[in-house]
Amino acid sequence: MNRLARERSPYLLQHAHNPVDWYAWTIEAFDKARSESKPIFLSIGYSTCHWCHVMERESFENDDVARVLNEHFVSIKVDREERPDVDRVYMTFVQATTGSGGWPMSVWLTPELKPFYGGTYFPPSSKWGRPGFVEILQEIARVWRVDRDKVVDSE
């Protein structure tokens, strides 16, 4: 079990058994990102969202995906019904940068909570003309490691 087991949201509780080291939207998560100088992977969805369940099954329940997330990111899960304020801020970013939006929403943030990349559902590997989630994670981790200023300046 991860930290989400302490939450009340049905959506967050659905992810309590994932191997991903999930945090809720908390100061604890933000402090960890800052102290370890790691980017944040923010996943926003809701309990009756079909594609949220698909992404959980394909990626968040996968030990190999969890290993990449846990090593390179501070992962935060948000229930859009519980935190519409957070959803609104990052949905605005995703819509502005991709031309569309939806859930699950996947957004990468600096430790200062500034978004720099985002989208919606990502398949675990590249297909349907969409980049694969693992490839995206690995590339963001690589760029964060070797050219962080470029990421931070892109905000």
Short mmCIF file of C-alpha atoms in Angstrom, two decimals:
data_model
loop_
_atom_site.label_atom_id
_atom_site.label_comp_id
_atom_site.label_asym_id
_atom_site.label_seq_id
_atom_site.Cartn_x
_atom_site.Cartn_y
_atom_site.Cartn_z
CA MET A 1 0.00 0.00 0.00
CA ASN A 2 1.05 3.57 -0.61
CA ARG A 3 0.13 6.90 1.05
CA LEU A 4 -3.21 7.08 -0.73
CA ALA A 5 -4.56 4.44 1.68
CA ARG A 6 -4.95 7.31 4.19
CA GLU A 7 -7.18 9.36 1.87
CA ARG A 8 -10.99 9.57 1.79
CA SER A 9 -11.52 10.08 -1.94
CA PRO A 10 -12.84 6.95 -3.70
CA TYR A 11 -10.62 7.78 -6.68
CA LEU A 12 -7.45 8.10 -4.61
CA LEU A 13 -8.30 4.93 -2.69
CA GLN A 14 -8.54 3.06 -6.01
CA HIS A 15 -4.81 3.76 -6.43
CA ALA A 16 -3.75 2.82 -2.89
CA HIS A 17 -2.45 -0.58 -4.00
CA ASN A 18 -0.45 0.65 -6.99
CA PRO A 19 3.32 0.11 -6.80
CA VAL A 20 3.70 3.82 -7.64
CA ASP A 21 4.80 5.78 -4.59
CA TRP A 22 1.81 8.14 -4.85
CA TYR A 23 1.34 11.27 -2.80
CA ALA A 24 -1.86 13.26 -2.51
CA TRP A 25 -1.73 17.01 -3.26
CA THR A 26 0.17 17.88 -0.07
CA ILE A 27 3.01 19.98 1.28
CA GLU A 28 4.82 16.70 2.00
CA ALA A 29 4.94 15.94 -1.73
CA PHE A 30 6.04 19.46 -2.68
CA ASP A 31 8.76 19.44 -0.03
CA LYS A 32 10.05 16.08 -1.28
CA ALA A 33 10.24 17.36 -4.87
CA ARG A 34 12.15 20.45 -3.74
CA SER A 35 14.51 18.65 -1.36
CA GLU A 36 15.34 15.93 -3.93
CA SER A 37 15.24 18.36 -6.88
CA LYS A 38 12.89 16.07 -8.79
CA PRO A 39 10.14 16.96 -11.22
CA ILE A 40 6.58 16.14 -10.24
CA PHE A 41 4.37 13.80 -12.21
CA LEU A 42 0.78 14.92 -11.59
CA SER A 43 -2.07 12.60 -12.52
CA ILE A 44 -5.63 13.94 -12.26
CA GLY A 45 -8.78 11.90 -12.78
CA TYR A 46 -11.99 10.75 -11.16
CA SER A 47 -13.52 7.44 -10.04
CA THR A 48 -15.91 6.84 -12.98
CA CYS A 49 -13.43 7.83 -15.73
CA HIS A 50 -12.97 4.94 -18.18
CA TRP A 51 -9.53 5.99 -19.50
CA CYS A 52 -8.33 6.69 -15.95
CA HIS A 53 -8.94 3.01 -15.16
CA VAL A 54 -7.26 1.93 -18.40
CA MET A 55 -4.14 3.96 -17.63
CA GLU A 56 -4.08 2.61 -14.10
CA ARG A 57 -4.31 -0.98 -15.31
CA GLU A 58 -1.74 -0.52 -18.10
CA SER A 59 0.77 1.74 -16.35
CA PHE A 60 0.22 2.48 -12.68
CA GLU A 61 -0.19 -1.20 -11.72
CA ASN A 62 2.95 -2.09 -13.72
CA ASP A 63 6.08 -2.63 -11.61
CA ASP A 64 8.43 -1.49 -14.39
CA VAL A 65 6.53 1.78 -14.93
CA ALA A 66 6.35 2.32 -11.17
CA ARG A 67 10.12 1.85 -10.91
CA VAL A 68 10.72 4.69 -13.42
CA LEU A 69 8.19 6.96 -11.72
CA ASN A 70 9.52 6.21 -8.23
CA GLU A 71 13.15 6.76 -9.22
CA HIS A 72 12.85 9.95 -11.24
CA PHE A 73 9.68 11.75 -10.11
CA VAL A 74 7.54 12.66 -7.15
CA SER A 75 4.15 11.28 -8.22
CA ILE A 76 0.99 13.06 -7.12
CA LYS A 77 -2.55 11.76 -7.67
CA VAL A 78 -5.49 14.21 -7.55
CA ASP A 79 -9.24 13.56 -7.64
CA ARG A 80 -10.68 16.30 -9.87
CA GLU A 81 -13.99 16.12 -8.00
CA GLU A 82 -12.22 16.75 -4.69
CA ARG A 83 -9.82 19.42 -6.01
CA PRO A 84 -11.47 21.25 -8.94
CA ASP A 85 -9.17 24.20 -8.25
CA VAL A 86 -6.06 22.12 -9.01
CA ASP A 87 -7.76 20.48 -11.99
CA ARG A 88 -8.72 23.87 -13.48
CA VAL A 89 -5.17 25.28 -13.29
CA TYR A 90 -3.49 22.32 -14.97
CA MET A 91 -6.30 21.63 -17.46
CA THR A 92 -5.88 25.20 -18.68
CA PHE A 93 -2.18 24.45 -19.29
CA VAL A 94 -2.87 21.14 -21.07
CA GLN A 95 -5.54 22.68 -23.30
CA ALA A 96 -3.32 25.66 -24.14
CA THR A 97 -0.32 23.51 -25.03
CA THR A 98 -2.01 20.55 -26.75
CA GLY A 99 -5.26 21.99 -28.10
CA SER A 100 -7.38 19.50 -26.17
CA GLY A 101 -7.91 18.11 -22.70
CA GLY A 102 -9.53 15.32 -20.78
CA TRP A 103 -8.86 12.70 -18.16
CA PRO A 104 -6.74 11.15 -17.02
CA MET A 105 -4.72 14.31 -17.17
CA SER A 106 -0.95 13.81 -16.99
CA VAL A 107 1.18 16.87 -16.25
CA TRP A 108 4.84 17.26 -15.40
CA LEU A 109 5.76 20.11 -13.06
CA THR A 110 8.87 21.68 -11.66
CA PRO A 111 9.26 21.39 -7.87
CA GLU A 112 7.80 24.92 -7.79
CA LEU A 113 4.55 23.51 -9.34
CA LYS A 114 5.08 25.13 -12.76
CA PRO A 115 3.87 22.86 -15.57
CA PHE A 116 6.23 22.15 -18.46
CA TYR A 117 4.69 19.16 -20.30
CA GLY A 118 1.28 17.56 -20.30
CA GLY A 119 -1.39 15.54 -22.00
CA THR A 120 -4.16 13.13 -21.23
CA TYR A 121 -4.09 9.35 -21.61
CA PHE A 122 -0.77 7.85 -22.68
CA PRO A 123 -0.54 4.16 -23.65
CA PRO A 124 2.26 2.29 -21.87
CA SER A 125 4.24 2.05 -25.13
CA SER A 126 3.92 3.99 -28.39
CA LYS A 127 0.82 3.10 -30.41
CA TRP A 128 -2.10 4.74 -32.21
CA GLY A 129 0.20 7.60 -33.13
CA ARG A 130 0.60 8.47 -29.45
CA PRO A 131 3.91 8.45 -27.60
CA GLY A 132 4.28 5.76 -24.99
CA PHE A 133 4.15 6.66 -21.30
CA VAL A 134 7.44 4.91 -20.49
CA GLU A 135 9.23 6.68 -23.35
CA ILE A 136 7.87 10.04 -22.19
CA LEU A 137 8.95 9.36 -18.60
CA GLN A 138 12.44 8.36 -19.69
CA GLU A 139 12.87 11.39 -21.97
CA ILE A 140 11.63 13.85 -19.34
CA ALA A 141 13.94 12.27 -16.75
CA ARG A 142 16.86 12.50 -19.21
CA VAL A 143 16.23 16.14 -20.10
CA TRP A 144 15.72 17.02 -16.42
CA ARG A 145 19.07 15.41 -15.63
CA VAL A 146 21.15 16.87 -18.50
CA ASP A 147 19.43 20.15 -19.40
CA ARG A 148 17.24 21.21 -16.48
CA ASP A 149 17.63 24.92 -17.23
CA LYS A 150 15.97 24.36 -20.60
CA VAL A 151 12.99 22.73 -18.86
CA VAL A 152 12.69 25.43 -16.20
CA ASP A 153 13.01 28.20 -18.80
CA SER A 154 10.24 26.64 -20.90
CA GLU A 155 7.63 27.34 -18.22
#
